[in-house]
XYZ file of C-alpha atoms in Angstrom:
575
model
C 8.415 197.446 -30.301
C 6.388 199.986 -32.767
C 8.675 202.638 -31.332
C 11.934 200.779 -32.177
C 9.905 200.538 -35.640
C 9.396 204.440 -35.961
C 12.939 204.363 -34.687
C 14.159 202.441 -37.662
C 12.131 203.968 -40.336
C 13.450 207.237 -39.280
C 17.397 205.989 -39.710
C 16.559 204.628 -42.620
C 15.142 207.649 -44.501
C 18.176 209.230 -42.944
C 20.607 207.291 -44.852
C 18.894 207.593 -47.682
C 18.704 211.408 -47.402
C 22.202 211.585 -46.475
C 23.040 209.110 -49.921
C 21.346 211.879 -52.161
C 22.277 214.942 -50.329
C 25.918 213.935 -50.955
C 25.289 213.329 -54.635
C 23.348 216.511 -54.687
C 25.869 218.280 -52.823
C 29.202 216.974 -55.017
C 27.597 216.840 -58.404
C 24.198 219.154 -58.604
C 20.774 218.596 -58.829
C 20.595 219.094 -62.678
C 21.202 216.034 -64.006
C 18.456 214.404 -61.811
C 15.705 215.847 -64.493
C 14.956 213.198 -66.742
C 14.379 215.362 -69.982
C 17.977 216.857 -69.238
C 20.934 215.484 -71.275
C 23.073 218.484 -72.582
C 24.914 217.607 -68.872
C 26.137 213.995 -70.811
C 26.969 215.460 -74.078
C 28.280 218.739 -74.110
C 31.948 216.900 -73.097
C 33.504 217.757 -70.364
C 33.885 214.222 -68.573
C 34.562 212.544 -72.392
C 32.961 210.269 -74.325
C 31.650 207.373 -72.063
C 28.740 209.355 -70.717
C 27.216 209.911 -74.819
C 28.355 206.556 -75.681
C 25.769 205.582 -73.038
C 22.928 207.721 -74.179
C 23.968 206.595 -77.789
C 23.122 202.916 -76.843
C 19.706 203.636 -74.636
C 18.737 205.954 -77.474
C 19.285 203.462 -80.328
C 17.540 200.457 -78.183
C 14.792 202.311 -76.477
C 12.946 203.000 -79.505
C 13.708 199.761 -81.833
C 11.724 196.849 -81.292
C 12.198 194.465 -79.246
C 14.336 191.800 -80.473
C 15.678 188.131 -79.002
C 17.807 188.411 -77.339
C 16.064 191.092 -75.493
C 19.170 193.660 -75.174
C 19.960 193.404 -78.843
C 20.857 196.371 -80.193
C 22.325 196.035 -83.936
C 21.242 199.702 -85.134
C 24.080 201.342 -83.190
C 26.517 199.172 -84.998
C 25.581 197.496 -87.659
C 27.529 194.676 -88.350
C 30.302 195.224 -85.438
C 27.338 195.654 -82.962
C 26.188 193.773 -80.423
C 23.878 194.757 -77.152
C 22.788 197.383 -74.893
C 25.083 195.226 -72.532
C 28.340 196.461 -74.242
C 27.488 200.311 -74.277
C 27.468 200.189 -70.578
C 23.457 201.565 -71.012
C 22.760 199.775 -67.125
C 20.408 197.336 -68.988
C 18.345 196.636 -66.086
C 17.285 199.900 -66.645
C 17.166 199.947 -70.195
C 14.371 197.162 -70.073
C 12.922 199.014 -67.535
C 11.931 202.375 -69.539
C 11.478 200.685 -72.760
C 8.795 198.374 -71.754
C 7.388 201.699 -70.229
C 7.566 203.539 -73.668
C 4.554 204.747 -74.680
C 3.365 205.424 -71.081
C 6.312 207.856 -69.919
C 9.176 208.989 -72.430
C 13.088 208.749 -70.340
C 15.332 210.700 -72.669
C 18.476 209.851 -69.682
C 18.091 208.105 -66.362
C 21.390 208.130 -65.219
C 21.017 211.130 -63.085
C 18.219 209.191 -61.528
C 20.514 206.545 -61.156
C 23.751 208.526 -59.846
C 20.911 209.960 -56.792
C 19.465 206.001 -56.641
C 23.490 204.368 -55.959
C 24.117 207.178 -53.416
C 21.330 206.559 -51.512
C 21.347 202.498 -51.456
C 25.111 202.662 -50.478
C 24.216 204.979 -47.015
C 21.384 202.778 -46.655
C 23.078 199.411 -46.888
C 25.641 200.513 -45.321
C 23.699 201.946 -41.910
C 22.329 198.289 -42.071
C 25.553 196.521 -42.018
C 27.108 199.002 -39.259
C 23.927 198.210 -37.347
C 24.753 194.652 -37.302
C 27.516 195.505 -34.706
C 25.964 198.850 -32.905
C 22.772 200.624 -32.566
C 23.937 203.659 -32.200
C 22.371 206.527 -34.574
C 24.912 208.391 -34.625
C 28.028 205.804 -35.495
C 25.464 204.296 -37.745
C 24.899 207.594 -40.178
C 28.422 209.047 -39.639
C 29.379 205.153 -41.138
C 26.796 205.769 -43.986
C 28.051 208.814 -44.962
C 31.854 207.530 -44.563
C 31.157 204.889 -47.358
C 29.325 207.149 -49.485
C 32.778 209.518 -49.497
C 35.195 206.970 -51.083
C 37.009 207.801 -53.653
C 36.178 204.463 -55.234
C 32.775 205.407 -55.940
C 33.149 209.037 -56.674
C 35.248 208.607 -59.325
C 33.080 206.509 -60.846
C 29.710 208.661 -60.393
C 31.908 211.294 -62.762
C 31.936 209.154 -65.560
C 30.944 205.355 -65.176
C 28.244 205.682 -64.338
C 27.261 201.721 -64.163
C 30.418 201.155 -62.253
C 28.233 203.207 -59.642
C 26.412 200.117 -58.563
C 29.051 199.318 -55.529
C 25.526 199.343 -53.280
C 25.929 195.383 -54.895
C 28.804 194.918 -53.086
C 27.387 195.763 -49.533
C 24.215 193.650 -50.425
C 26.930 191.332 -50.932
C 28.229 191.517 -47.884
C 25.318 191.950 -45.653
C 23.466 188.612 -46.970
C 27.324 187.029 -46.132
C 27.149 188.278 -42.458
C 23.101 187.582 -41.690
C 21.089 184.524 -41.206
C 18.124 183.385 -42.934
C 15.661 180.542 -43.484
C 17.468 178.512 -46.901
C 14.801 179.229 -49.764
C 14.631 182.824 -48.820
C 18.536 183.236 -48.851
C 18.893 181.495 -52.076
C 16.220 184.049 -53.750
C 18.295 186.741 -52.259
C 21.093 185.715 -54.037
C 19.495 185.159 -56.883
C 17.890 187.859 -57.437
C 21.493 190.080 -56.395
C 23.608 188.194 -58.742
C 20.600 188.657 -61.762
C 20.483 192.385 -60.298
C 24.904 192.165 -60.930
C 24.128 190.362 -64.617
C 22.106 193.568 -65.790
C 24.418 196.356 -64.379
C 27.785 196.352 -64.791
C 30.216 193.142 -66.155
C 32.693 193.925 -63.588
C 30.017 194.124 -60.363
C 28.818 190.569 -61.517
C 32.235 188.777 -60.192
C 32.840 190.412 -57.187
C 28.966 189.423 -56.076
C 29.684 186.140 -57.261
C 32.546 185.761 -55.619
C 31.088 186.871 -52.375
C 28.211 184.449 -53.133
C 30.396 181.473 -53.352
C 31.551 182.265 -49.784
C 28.707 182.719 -48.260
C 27.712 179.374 -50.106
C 30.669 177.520 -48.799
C 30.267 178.874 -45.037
C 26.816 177.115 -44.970
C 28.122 173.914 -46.859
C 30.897 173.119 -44.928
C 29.167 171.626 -42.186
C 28.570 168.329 -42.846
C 24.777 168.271 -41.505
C 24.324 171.570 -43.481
C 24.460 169.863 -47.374
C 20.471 169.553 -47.570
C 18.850 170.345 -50.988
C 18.400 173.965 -50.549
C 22.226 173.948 -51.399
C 22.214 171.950 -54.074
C 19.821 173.916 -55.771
C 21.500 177.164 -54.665
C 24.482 175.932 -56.185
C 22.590 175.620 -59.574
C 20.032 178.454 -59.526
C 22.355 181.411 -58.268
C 24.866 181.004 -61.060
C 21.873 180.312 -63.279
C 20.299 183.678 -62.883
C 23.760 185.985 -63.366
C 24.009 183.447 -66.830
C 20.395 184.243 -67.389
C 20.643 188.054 -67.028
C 23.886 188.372 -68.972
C 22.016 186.257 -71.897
C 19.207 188.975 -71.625
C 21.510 191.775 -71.800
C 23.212 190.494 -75.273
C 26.231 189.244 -73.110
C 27.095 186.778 -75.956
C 26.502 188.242 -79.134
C 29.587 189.736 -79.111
C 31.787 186.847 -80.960
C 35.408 188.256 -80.006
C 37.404 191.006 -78.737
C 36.205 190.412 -74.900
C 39.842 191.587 -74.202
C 39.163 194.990 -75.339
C 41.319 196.675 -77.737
C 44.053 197.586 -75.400
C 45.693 196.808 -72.529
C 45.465 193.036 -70.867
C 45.229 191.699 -67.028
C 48.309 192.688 -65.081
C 48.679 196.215 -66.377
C 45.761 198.226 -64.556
C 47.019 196.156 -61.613
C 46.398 197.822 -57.690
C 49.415 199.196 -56.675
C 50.061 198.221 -53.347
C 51.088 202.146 -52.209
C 47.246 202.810 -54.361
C 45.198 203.294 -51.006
C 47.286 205.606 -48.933
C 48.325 207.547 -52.222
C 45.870 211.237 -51.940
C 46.570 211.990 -56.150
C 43.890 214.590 -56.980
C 42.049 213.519 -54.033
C 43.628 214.393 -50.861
C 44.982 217.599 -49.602
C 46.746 216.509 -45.718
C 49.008 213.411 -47.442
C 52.243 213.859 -49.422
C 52.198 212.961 -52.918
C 53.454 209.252 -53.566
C 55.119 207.435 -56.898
C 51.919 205.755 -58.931
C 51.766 203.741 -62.129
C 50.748 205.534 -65.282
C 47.690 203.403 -65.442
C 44.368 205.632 -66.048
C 42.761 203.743 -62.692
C 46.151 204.398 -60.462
C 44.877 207.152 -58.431
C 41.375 206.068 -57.689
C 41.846 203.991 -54.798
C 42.894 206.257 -52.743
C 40.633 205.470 -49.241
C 40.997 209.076 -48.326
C 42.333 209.976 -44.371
C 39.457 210.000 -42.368
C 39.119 206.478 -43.556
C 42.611 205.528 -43.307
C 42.432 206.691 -39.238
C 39.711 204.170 -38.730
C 41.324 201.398 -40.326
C 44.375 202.315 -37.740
C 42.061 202.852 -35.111
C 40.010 199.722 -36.107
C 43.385 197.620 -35.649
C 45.015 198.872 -32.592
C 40.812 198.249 -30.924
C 41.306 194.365 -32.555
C 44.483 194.008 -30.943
C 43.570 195.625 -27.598
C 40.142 193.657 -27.548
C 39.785 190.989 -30.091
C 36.269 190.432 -31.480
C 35.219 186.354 -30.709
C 34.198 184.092 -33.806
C 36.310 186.219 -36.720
C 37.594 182.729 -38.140
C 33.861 181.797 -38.637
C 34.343 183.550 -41.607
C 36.813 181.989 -42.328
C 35.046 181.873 -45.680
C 34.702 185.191 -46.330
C 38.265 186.459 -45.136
C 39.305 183.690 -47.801
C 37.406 185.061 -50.709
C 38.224 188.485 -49.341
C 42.051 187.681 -50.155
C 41.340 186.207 -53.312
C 39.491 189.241 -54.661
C 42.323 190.930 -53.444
C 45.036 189.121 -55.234
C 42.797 189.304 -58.454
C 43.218 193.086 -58.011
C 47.047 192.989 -57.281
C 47.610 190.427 -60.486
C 50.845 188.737 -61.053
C 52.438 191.625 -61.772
C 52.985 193.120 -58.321
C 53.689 196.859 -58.476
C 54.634 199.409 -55.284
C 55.022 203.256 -56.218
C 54.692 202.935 -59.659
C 57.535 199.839 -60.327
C 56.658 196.514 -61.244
C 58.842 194.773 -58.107
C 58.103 190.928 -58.300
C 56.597 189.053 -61.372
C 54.944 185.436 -59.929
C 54.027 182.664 -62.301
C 52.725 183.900 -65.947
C 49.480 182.633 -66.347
C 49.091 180.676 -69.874
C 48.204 182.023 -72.917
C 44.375 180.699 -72.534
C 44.220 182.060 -68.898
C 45.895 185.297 -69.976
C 42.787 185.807 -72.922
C 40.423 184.649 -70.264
C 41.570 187.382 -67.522
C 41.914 190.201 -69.919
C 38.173 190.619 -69.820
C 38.931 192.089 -66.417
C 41.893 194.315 -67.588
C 41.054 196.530 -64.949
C 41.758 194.557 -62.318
C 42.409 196.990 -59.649
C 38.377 197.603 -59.301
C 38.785 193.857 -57.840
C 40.036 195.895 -54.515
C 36.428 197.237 -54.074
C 34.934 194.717 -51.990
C 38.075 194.352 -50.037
C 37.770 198.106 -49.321
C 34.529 198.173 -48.374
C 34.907 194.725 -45.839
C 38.286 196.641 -44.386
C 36.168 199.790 -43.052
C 32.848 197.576 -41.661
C 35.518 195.354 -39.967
C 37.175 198.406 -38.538
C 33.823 199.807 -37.347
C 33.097 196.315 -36.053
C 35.859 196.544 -34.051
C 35.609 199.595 -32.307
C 31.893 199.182 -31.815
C 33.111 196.273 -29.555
C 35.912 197.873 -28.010
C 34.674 200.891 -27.165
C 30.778 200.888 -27.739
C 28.124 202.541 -29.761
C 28.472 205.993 -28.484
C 32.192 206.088 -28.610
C 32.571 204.595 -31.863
C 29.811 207.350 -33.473
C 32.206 209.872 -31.667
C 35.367 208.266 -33.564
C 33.233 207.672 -37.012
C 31.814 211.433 -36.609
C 35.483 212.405 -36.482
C 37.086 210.442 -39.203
C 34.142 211.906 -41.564
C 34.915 215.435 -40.592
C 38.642 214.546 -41.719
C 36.955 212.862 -44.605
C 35.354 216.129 -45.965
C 38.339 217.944 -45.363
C 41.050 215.942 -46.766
C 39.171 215.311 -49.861
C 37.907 218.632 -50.923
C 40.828 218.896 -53.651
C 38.445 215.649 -55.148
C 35.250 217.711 -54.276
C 36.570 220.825 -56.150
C 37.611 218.659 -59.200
C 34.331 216.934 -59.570
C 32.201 219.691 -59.316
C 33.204 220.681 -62.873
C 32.501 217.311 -64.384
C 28.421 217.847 -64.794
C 28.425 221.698 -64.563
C 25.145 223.418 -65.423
C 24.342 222.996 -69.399
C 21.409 223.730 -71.904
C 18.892 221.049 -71.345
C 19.541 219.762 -75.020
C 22.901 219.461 -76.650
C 23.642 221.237 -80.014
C 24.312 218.855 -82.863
C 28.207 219.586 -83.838
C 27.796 218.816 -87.326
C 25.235 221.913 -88.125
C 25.903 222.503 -92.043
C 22.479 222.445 -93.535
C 23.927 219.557 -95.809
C 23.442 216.851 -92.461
C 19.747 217.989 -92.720
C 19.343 216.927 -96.054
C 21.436 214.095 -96.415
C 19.302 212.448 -93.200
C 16.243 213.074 -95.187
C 17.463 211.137 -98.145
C 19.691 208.263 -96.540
C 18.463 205.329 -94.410
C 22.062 205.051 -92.557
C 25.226 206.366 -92.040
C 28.657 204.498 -92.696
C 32.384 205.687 -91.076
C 34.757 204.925 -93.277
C 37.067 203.353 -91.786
C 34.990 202.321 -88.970
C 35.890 200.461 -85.366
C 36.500 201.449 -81.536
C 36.178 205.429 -81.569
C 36.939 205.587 -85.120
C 37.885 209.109 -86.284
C 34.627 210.995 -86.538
C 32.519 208.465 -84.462
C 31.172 210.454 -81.524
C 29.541 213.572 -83.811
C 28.556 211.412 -86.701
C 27.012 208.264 -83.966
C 24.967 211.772 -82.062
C 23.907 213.208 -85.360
C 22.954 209.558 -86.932
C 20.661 208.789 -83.439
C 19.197 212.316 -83.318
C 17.669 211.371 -86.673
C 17.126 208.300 -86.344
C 19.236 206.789 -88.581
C 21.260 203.265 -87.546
C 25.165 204.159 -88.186
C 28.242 201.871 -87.546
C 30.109 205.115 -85.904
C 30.658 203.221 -82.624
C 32.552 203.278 -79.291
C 31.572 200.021 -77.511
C 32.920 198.495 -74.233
C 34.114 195.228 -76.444
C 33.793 194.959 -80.166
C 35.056 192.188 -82.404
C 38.322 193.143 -84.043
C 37.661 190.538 -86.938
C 33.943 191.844 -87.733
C 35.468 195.384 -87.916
C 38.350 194.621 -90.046
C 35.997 192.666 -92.242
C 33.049 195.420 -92.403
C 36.197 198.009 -93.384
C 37.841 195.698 -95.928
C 34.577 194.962 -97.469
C 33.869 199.216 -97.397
C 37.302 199.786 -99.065
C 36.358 197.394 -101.937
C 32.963 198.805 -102.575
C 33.992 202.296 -102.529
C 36.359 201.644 -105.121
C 34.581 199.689 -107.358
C 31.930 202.080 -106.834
C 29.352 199.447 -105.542
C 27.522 201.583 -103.369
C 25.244 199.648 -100.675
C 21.981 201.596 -101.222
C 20.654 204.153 -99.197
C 24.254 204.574 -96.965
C 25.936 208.135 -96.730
C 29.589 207.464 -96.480
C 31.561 209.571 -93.670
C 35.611 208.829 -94.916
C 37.705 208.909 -92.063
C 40.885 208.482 -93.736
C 43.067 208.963 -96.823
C 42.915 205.422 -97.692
C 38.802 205.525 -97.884
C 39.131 208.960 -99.794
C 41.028 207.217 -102.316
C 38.978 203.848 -102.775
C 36.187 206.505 -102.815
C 37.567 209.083 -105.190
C 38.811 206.111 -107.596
C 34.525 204.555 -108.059
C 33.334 208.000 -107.919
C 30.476 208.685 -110.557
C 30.610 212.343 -110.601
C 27.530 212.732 -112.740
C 25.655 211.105 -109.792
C 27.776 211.232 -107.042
C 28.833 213.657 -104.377
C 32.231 214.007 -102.742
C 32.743 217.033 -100.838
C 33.613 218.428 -97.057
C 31.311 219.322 -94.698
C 31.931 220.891 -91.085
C 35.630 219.580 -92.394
C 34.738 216.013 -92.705
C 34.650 214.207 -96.077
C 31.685 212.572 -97.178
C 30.571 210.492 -99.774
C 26.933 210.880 -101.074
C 26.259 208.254 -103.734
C 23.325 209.331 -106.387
C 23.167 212.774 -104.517
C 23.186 214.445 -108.218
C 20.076 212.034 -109.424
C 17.188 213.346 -110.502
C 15.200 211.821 -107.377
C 16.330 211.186 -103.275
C 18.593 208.193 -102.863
C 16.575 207.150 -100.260
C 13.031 209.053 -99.867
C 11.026 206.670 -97.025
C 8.605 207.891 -94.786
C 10.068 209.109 -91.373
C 8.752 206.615 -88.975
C 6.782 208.123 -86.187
C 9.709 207.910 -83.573
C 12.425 209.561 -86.058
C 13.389 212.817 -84.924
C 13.146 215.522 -87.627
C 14.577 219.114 -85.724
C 15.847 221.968 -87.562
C 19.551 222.275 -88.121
C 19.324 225.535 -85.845
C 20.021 224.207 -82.706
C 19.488 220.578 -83.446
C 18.933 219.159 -80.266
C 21.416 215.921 -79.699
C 19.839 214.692 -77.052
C 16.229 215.217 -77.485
C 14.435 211.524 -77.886
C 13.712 210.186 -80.898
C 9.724 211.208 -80.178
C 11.377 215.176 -80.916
């Protein structure tokens, strides 16, 4: 018994260290370091990774506010929450309440390392559910560590790295336990789902409510630990999505493009190589920006084939007592396929529009071809399942050995291509704006306004890094929802007091557009104010020509206050 222990320790530390080594291995070791974030702002893999640093930065050093993941400095009046800059809020709370005792500039290489090593280790714990063998157990880890599907979204989204969720997910759906301790397992995943990623939180639910209905559909089974199940696993995924600032946002939860049924999963999407494979011929694809990233890659598309011909040959006993899960399964599936069903590219059947009311509600999950995730992930333990009891544990480590090494190959083109997203950078970032006159204007100005502001406004990304890195709140914003109505409110309400030149103390103006320069130009005081060009962006400096600072507070403790010689973007507030 201890040595089975030892024995299980050991392949457990072995996933793990396979999870990370294949992080290390595809992406580098320097964005692990917590004090290094020139890796997430110098560019190269586009704006999501600084609009991420943006919101931690902004909401690790305010106060702590009700709800807790409030986060109205990045933003003003058209923000919201640490929820909707995709900052992994169960991390954000994490290293704020630890402020003071250790300072966390970035931990989202920490994160990247963390998701790569729970997915090897949940999944060697779900393919040891169907074989003991080491070796069919790590090649397995390793196999669901090299999917497309997650790589894709370790280069850039980064909270959409939390698929480890999804095999939690899965593994509570295909073990027993006693009722109380199931229903805190689910609890605490779905709360776990609330405070990561919007998109993780349905798919866990959805696997929840199967698992839920397996164990309710037995007549003698619908005791109270149900009932309350039923109540308190929903509860806490509404609980943690209240704590992240879920519903501060009061519209514009269908984003500011797109809509359900055009990010669709194309049904050619899996066995399509794209950038990622080098041994498959190219196929037609939608123009979609998600199309080629569900690619499963060869090795993995052998052991689905190999996983079917070993069903047919030998079926496995008991599959329809999941009956549940193969249901859900499907329905997650068909989420991801929409209405709209598309092979190579071409729309080829259209099935019932939803309403207009259903259409709003399902455009919160626009992308709808992440829905195939979970399906993906079931597809490849159920293949592994089956060969494990067709041909055995050490056959089936032979055959999962095997499809990895075809893994590795067929995806280097994907390997090559991501090894340029987080090449090695300065541990600090530059500022971009570096005229001397951003220095000055952030010692005299409590906040910075883009004129016209909204969802990546012109300007937003240099003017939201410079704004943090002083520590000055700014509306300059790129959010993963944001209310159309507050923004074209806030700019109306700009446009009017520019031109009647009704300043709003203590704001620098950044003018984004000729309109604003106008309404600016026409209530300009030029005895007192200052309209000019900097680093080639107009700005508006209202009382810069007074006799005394517009705006000459203190600089709070945490308020960063660097040179303009190298102005560190991402150094922490603290400097």
């Amino acid at each position: 018994m201890r040595r089975m222990r030892i024995s299980a320790w050991v392949g457990a530390l072995a996933a793990l260290a396979i999870g990370m080594g294949l992080v290390a291995a595809i992406y580098g070791w320097q964005i692990l370091p917590a004090h290094n974030t020139g890796w997430m702002l110098e560019g190269t893999i586009g704006p999501d990774p600084v609009q991420y640093w943006l919101g931690w930065t902004y909401f690790g050093r305010a106060p702590w506010m009700w709800p807790p993941g409030a986060n109205p400095d990045w933003g003003l009046e058209v923000g919201s929450s640490i929820f909707y800059s995709d900052s992994i809020p169960l991390l954000a709370f994490a290293f704020k309440a630890l402020r003071g005792l250790v300072e966390v500039p970035q931990y989202w290489g920490m994160w990247l390392f963390a998701c790569g090593a729970l997915q090897a280790l949940l999944a060697w714990r779900l393919i040891g559910l169907f074989t003991p063998d080491p070796l069919a157990r790590l090649a397995g880890a390793a196999l669901f560590v090299l999917q497309p599907i997650l790589l894709q979204r370790m280069g850039g989204h980064f909270a959409l790295a939390g698929q480890f969720l999804l095999l939690a997910a899965l593994y509570l759906c295909l073990t027993p336990a006693a009722p109380w301790r199931r229903l805190l397992a689910w609890a605490g995943l779905m709360l776990a789902a609330s405070l990561i990623h919007a998109y993780l939180l349905p798919m866990v639910a959805g696997l929840w409510a199967t698992d839920w209905l397996a164990r309710a559909w037995p007549a003698d089974r619908r005791k109270l630990p149900l009932a309350v199940e039923a109540l308190a696993v929903p509860g806490a995924g509404v609980a943690g999505l209240w704590a992240a600032g879920f519903f501060l946002l009061g519209g514009g939860m269908g984003g500011t493009w797109g809509g359900y049924g055009q990010m669709q999963l194309d049904l050619l999407a899996p066995f399509d190589p794209s950038h990622w494979g080098g041994l498959l011929p190219q196929l037609p694809r939608p123009d979609h920006l998600e199309t080629a990233d569900s690619y499963l890659g060869l090795g993995t598309l052998l052991l689905l084939a190999g996983g079917a011909l070993a069903f047919l040959l030998r079926p496995r006993p008991g599959l329809w007592r999941h009956w549940p899960l193969l249901a859900g399964l499907a329905a997650l599936l068909a989420l991801a396929i929409t209405h709209r069903i598309s092979l190579g590219g071409q729309v080829v059947a259209v099935l019932a529009e939803p309403s207009d009311r259903l259409q709003d509600i399902a455009d919160a999950l626009r992308a709808s071809v992440r829905f195939f995730w979970p399906v993906a992930y079931a597809l490849i333990l159920g293949a592994i399942a089956a060969l494990a009891h067709a041909l055995g544990g050490r056959w089936t480590g032979l055959v999962l050995a095997a499809a990895l090494a075809v893994q590795v190959i067929d995806l280097r083109p994907g390997f090559d291509r991501l090894a340029h997203f987080f090449r090695p950078a300065p541990a600090t970032a530059a500022l971009r704006l570096d005229d001397p006159f951003w220095l000055k204007a952030s010692l005299q100005y409590t906040r910075i306004r883009l004129a016209p502001t909204g969802m990546q406004a012109r300007h937003w990304e240099e003017v939201a890094v410079l704004a943090a890195t002083r520590g000055l709140p700014t509306d300059a914003v790129y959010l993963a929802r944001i209310d159309p109505e507050a923004v074209a409110a806030l700019n109306a309400a700009t446009a009017r007091r520019l031109a009647a030149g009704d300043h709003e103390p203590g704001s620098l103006y950044v003018l984004g557009n000729e309109v604003m320069l106008a309404a600016a130009r026409a209530g300009l005081n030029p005895a007192l104010d200052l309209l000019a060009r900097f680093d080639d962006i107009w700005v508006l400096a209202p009382g810069w020509r007074g006799p005394v600072p517009v705006m000459a507070a203190p600089a709070p403790a945490d308020r960063s206050r660097t040179t303009p010689a190298g102005s560190p973007a991402s150094m922490p507030p603290e400097g």
